[in-house]
PDB file of C-alpha atoms in Angstrom:
ATOM      1  CA  UNK U   1     116.421  91.621  83.371  1.00 55.00           C
ATOM      2  CA  UNK U   2     114.428  94.402  81.694  1.00 60.00           C
ATOM      3  CA  UNK U   3     111.958  91.924  80.296  1.00 62.00           C
ATOM      4  CA  UNK U   4     111.367  90.505  83.665  1.00 65.00           C
ATOM      5  CA  UNK U   5     110.857  93.918  85.212  1.00 63.00           C
ATOM      6  CA  UNK U   6     108.429  94.839  82.401  1.00 60.00           C
ATOM      7  CA  UNK U   7     106.451  91.484  82.896  1.00 61.00           C
ATOM      8  CA  UNK U   8     106.319  92.241  86.683  1.00 62.00           C
ATOM      9  CA  UNK U   9     105.123  95.838  86.036  1.00 59.00           C
ATOM     10  CA  UNK U  10     102.575  94.554  83.632  1.00 56.00           C
ATOM     11  CA  UNK U  11     101.334  91.919  86.165  1.00 57.00           C
ATOM     12  CA  UNK U  12     100.970  94.601  88.898  1.00 59.00           C
ATOM     13  CA  UNK U  13      98.948  96.755  86.539  1.00 60.00           C
ATOM     14  CA  UNK U  14      96.919  93.865  85.397  1.00 59.00           C
ATOM     15  CA  UNK U  15      96.004  92.930  89.019  1.00 57.00           C
ATOM     16  CA  UNK U  16      94.984  96.477  89.726  1.00 61.00           C
ATOM     17  CA  UNK U  17      92.705  96.592  86.626  1.00 60.00           C
ATOM     18  CA  UNK U  18      91.174  93.169  87.486  1.00 57.00           C
ATOM     19  CA  UNK U  19      90.330  94.527  90.984  1.00 60.00           C
ATOM     20  CA  UNK U  20      88.841  97.588  89.290  1.00 58.00           C
ATOM     21  CA  UNK U  21      86.781  95.562  86.900  1.00 58.00           C
ATOM     22  CA  UNK U  22      85.323  93.771  89.977  1.00 57.00           C
ATOM     23  CA  UNK U  23      84.354  97.129  91.304  1.00 57.00           C
ATOM     24  CA  UNK U  24      82.328  97.980  88.227  1.00 54.00           C
ATOM     25  CA  UNK U  25      80.600  94.731  87.690  1.00 51.00           C
ATOM     26  CA  UNK U  26      76.929  94.479  88.843  1.00 52.00           C
ATOM     27  CA  UNK U  27      76.913  94.806  92.630  1.00 54.00           C
ATOM     28  CA  UNK U  28      80.220  96.710  92.718  1.00 54.00           C
ATOM     29  CA  UNK U  29      80.430  99.989  94.348  1.00 53.00           C
ATOM     30  CA  UNK U  30      81.091 101.954  91.086  1.00 52.00           C
ATOM     31  CA  UNK U  31      77.951 100.683  89.487  1.00 48.00           C
ATOM     32  CA  UNK U  32      75.977 101.779  92.550  1.00 46.00           C
ATOM     33  CA  UNK U  33      77.612 105.265  92.267  1.00 52.00           C
ATOM     34  CA  UNK U  34      76.820 105.535  88.592  1.00 48.00           C
ATOM     35  CA  UNK U  35      80.301 106.869  87.724  1.00 55.00           C
ATOM     36  CA  UNK U  36      81.053 107.273  84.017  1.00 80.00           C
ATOM     37  CA  UNK U  37      84.913 107.772  84.044  1.00 86.00           C
ATOM     38  CA  UNK U  38      87.566 105.778  85.745  1.00 86.00           C
ATOM     39  CA  UNK U  39      90.883 107.416  86.109  1.00 91.00           C
ATOM     40  CA  UNK U  40      94.144 105.456  86.843  1.00 93.00           C
ATOM     41  CA  UNK U  41      97.114 107.397  87.895  1.00 96.00           C
ATOM     42  CA  UNK U  42     100.703 106.406  87.623  1.00 96.00           C
ATOM     43  CA  UNK U  43     103.454 107.951  89.736  1.00 97.00           C
ATOM     44  CA  UNK U  44     106.917 107.372  88.347  1.00 96.00           C
ATOM     45  CA  UNK U  45     109.892 109.311  87.213  1.00 97.00           C
ATOM     46  CA  UNK U  46     109.058 110.416  83.607  1.00 97.00           C
ATOM     47  CA  UNK U  47     111.994 112.829  83.382  1.00 97.00           C
ATOM     48  CA  UNK U  48     115.664 112.644  84.528  1.00 94.00           C
ATOM     49  CA  UNK U  49     118.057 109.716  84.716  1.00 94.00           C
ATOM     50  CA  UNK U  50     115.288 107.160  85.693  1.00 95.00           C
ATOM     51  CA  UNK U  51     112.803 108.249  83.067  1.00 96.00           C
ATOM     52  CA  UNK U  52     113.162 105.059  81.045  1.00 95.00           C
ATOM     53  CA  UNK U  53     112.105 102.961  84.010  1.00 94.00           C
ATOM     54  CA  UNK U  54     109.248 105.265  84.879  1.00 95.00           C
ATOM     55  CA  UNK U  55     108.106 105.147  81.325  1.00 95.00           C
ATOM     56  CA  UNK U  56     107.804 101.442  81.683  1.00 94.00           C
ATOM     57  CA  UNK U  57     105.451 101.718  84.506  1.00 94.00           C
ATOM     58  CA  UNK U  58     103.386 104.209  82.574  1.00 95.00           C
ATOM     59  CA  UNK U  59     103.369 102.091  79.324  1.00 94.00           C
ATOM     60  CA  UNK U  60     102.631  98.905  81.287  1.00 92.00           C
ATOM     61  CA  UNK U  61      99.679 100.390  82.780  1.00 92.00           C
ATOM     62  CA  UNK U  62      98.493 101.763  79.405  1.00 93.00           C
ATOM     63  CA  UNK U  63      98.809  98.108  78.061  1.00 91.00           C
ATOM     64  CA  UNK U  64      96.617  96.829  80.844  1.00 89.00           C
ATOM     65  CA  UNK U  65      94.048  99.687  80.290  1.00 90.00           C
ATOM     66  CA  UNK U  66      93.825  98.757  76.649  1.00 90.00           C
ATOM     67  CA  UNK U  67      93.242  95.117  77.523  1.00 86.00           C
ATOM     68  CA  UNK U  68      90.275  96.013  79.737  1.00 83.00           C
ATOM     69  CA  UNK U  69      88.904  98.975  77.784  1.00 86.00           C
ATOM     70  CA  UNK U  70      86.406  96.746  75.828  1.00 86.00           C
ATOM     71  CA  UNK U  71      84.664  95.260  78.705  1.00 82.00           C
ATOM     72  CA  UNK U  72      84.470  98.557  80.581  1.00 80.00           C
ATOM     73  CA  UNK U  73      83.081 100.330  77.495  1.00 83.00           C
ATOM     74  CA  UNK U  74      80.410  97.688  77.385  1.00 82.00           C
ATOM     75  CA  UNK U  75      79.531  98.536  80.959  1.00 78.00           C
ATOM     76  CA  UNK U  76      79.280 102.260  80.045  1.00 82.00           C
ATOM     77  CA  UNK U  77      82.687 103.310  81.607  1.00 83.00           C
ATOM     78  CA  UNK U  78      85.410 105.333  80.120  1.00 88.00           C
ATOM     79  CA  UNK U  79      88.938 104.542  81.394  1.00 89.00           C
ATOM     80  CA  UNK U  80      91.617 107.080  81.396  1.00 93.00           C
ATOM     81  CA  UNK U  81      95.373 107.031  82.271  1.00 96.00           C
ATOM     82  CA  UNK U  82      96.609 110.115  84.268  1.00 97.00           C
ATOM     83  CA  UNK U  83     100.434 109.867  84.464  1.00 98.00           C
ATOM     84  CA  UNK U  84     102.325 111.861  87.009  1.00 98.00           C
ATOM     85  CA  UNK U  85     106.058 112.583  86.888  1.00 98.00           C
ATOM     86  CA  UNK U  86     107.500 112.257  90.371  1.00 98.00           C
ATOM     87  CA  UNK U  87     111.005 113.078  88.996  1.00 97.00           C
ATOM     88  CA  UNK U  88     112.414 110.551  91.540  1.00 97.00           C
ATOM     89  CA  UNK U  89     112.077 113.293  94.196  1.00 97.00           C
ATOM     90  CA  UNK U  90     110.150 112.722  97.402  1.00 98.00           C
ATOM     91  CA  UNK U  91     108.724 116.232  97.693  1.00 98.00           C
ATOM     92  CA  UNK U  92     107.357 116.006  94.120  1.00 98.00           C
ATOM     93  CA  UNK U  93     105.853 112.615  94.769  1.00 97.00           C
ATOM     94  CA  UNK U  94     104.145 113.981  97.875  1.00 98.00           C
ATOM     95  CA  UNK U  95     102.755 116.869  95.876  1.00 98.00           C
ATOM     96  CA  UNK U  96     101.525 114.660  93.238  1.00 98.00           C
ATOM     97  CA  UNK U  97      99.889 112.375  95.667  1.00 97.00           C
ATOM     98  CA  UNK U  98      98.013 115.327  97.082  1.00 97.00           C
ATOM     99  CA  UNK U  99      96.857 116.230  93.429  1.00 97.00           C
ATOM    100  CA  UNK U 100      95.742 112.474  92.903  1.00 96.00           C
ATOM    101  CA  UNK U 101      93.670 112.550  96.078  1.00 95.00           C
ATOM    102  CA  UNK U 102      92.079 115.878  95.076  1.00 95.00           C
ATOM    103  CA  UNK U 103      90.679 114.143  91.913  1.00 93.00           C
ATOM    104  CA  UNK U 104      87.854 111.978  93.066  1.00 88.00           C
ATOM    105  CA  UNK U 105      87.676 110.177  89.704  1.00 88.00           C
ATOM    106  CA  UNK U 106      91.169 108.665  90.249  1.00 91.00           C
ATOM    107  CA  UNK U 107      90.572 105.193  91.832  1.00 88.00           C
ATOM    108  CA  UNK U 108      93.911 103.539  91.533  1.00 89.00           C
ATOM    109  CA  UNK U 109      97.562 104.602  91.706  1.00 93.00           C
ATOM    110  CA  UNK U 110     100.133 102.498  90.003  1.00 93.00           C
ATOM    111  CA  UNK U 111     103.736 103.140  91.176  1.00 89.00           C
ATOM    112  CA  UNK U 112     106.176 104.252  92.685  1.00 93.00           C
ATOM    113  CA  UNK U 113     109.486 103.180  91.328  1.00 94.00           C
ATOM    114  CA  UNK U 114     111.580 104.593  94.236  1.00 94.00           C
ATOM    115  CA  UNK U 115     111.116 103.759  97.928  1.00 95.00           C
ATOM    116  CA  UNK U 116     112.334 107.206  98.719  1.00 96.00           C
ATOM    117  CA  UNK U 117     109.320 108.596  96.882  1.00 96.00           C
ATOM    118  CA  UNK U 118     106.859 105.835  97.693  1.00 95.00           C
ATOM    119  CA  UNK U 119     107.347 105.971 101.535  1.00 96.00           C
ATOM    120  CA  UNK U 120     106.579 109.697 102.067  1.00 97.00           C
ATOM    121  CA  UNK U 121     103.738 109.682  99.419  1.00 96.00           C
ATOM    122  CA  UNK U 122     102.098 106.664 101.302  1.00 95.00           C
ATOM    123  CA  UNK U 123     101.727 108.961 104.188  1.00 95.00           C
ATOM    124  CA  UNK U 124      99.408 111.073 101.967  1.00 95.00           C
ATOM    125  CA  UNK U 125      97.555 108.094 100.487  1.00 92.00           C
ATOM    126  CA  UNK U 126      96.801 106.464 103.919  1.00 91.00           C
ATOM    127  CA  UNK U 127      94.750 109.523 105.058  1.00 81.00           C
ATOM    128  CA  UNK U 128      92.451 109.044 101.955  1.00 78.00           C
TER     129      UNK U 128
END
């Protein structure tokens, strides 16, 4: 069960990074903007009773980043993981979402683990 979940999380992170790579290829919007750093945020519980599951989201994203680091380096882009601990609490997730949107270098958010956090946070993201 845990292996299947880890594979699923890795797959989601991989799809997000493939999309990101498409953005930085010639003709993509990031190349046109001349950005040098790409930040990818994760939102998951990194403390409390669900920390192990949240850590899986963070580590799966880190694995995907490592896989694409070489091609992005060749294109002149630095890629950085910015993990956020939503503590499995809706109010913390919403506050984190606001911080994520305030950082214009964060282009992707991977997460959430809990629908109780994801749904109110999505209200913040949709206004971006």
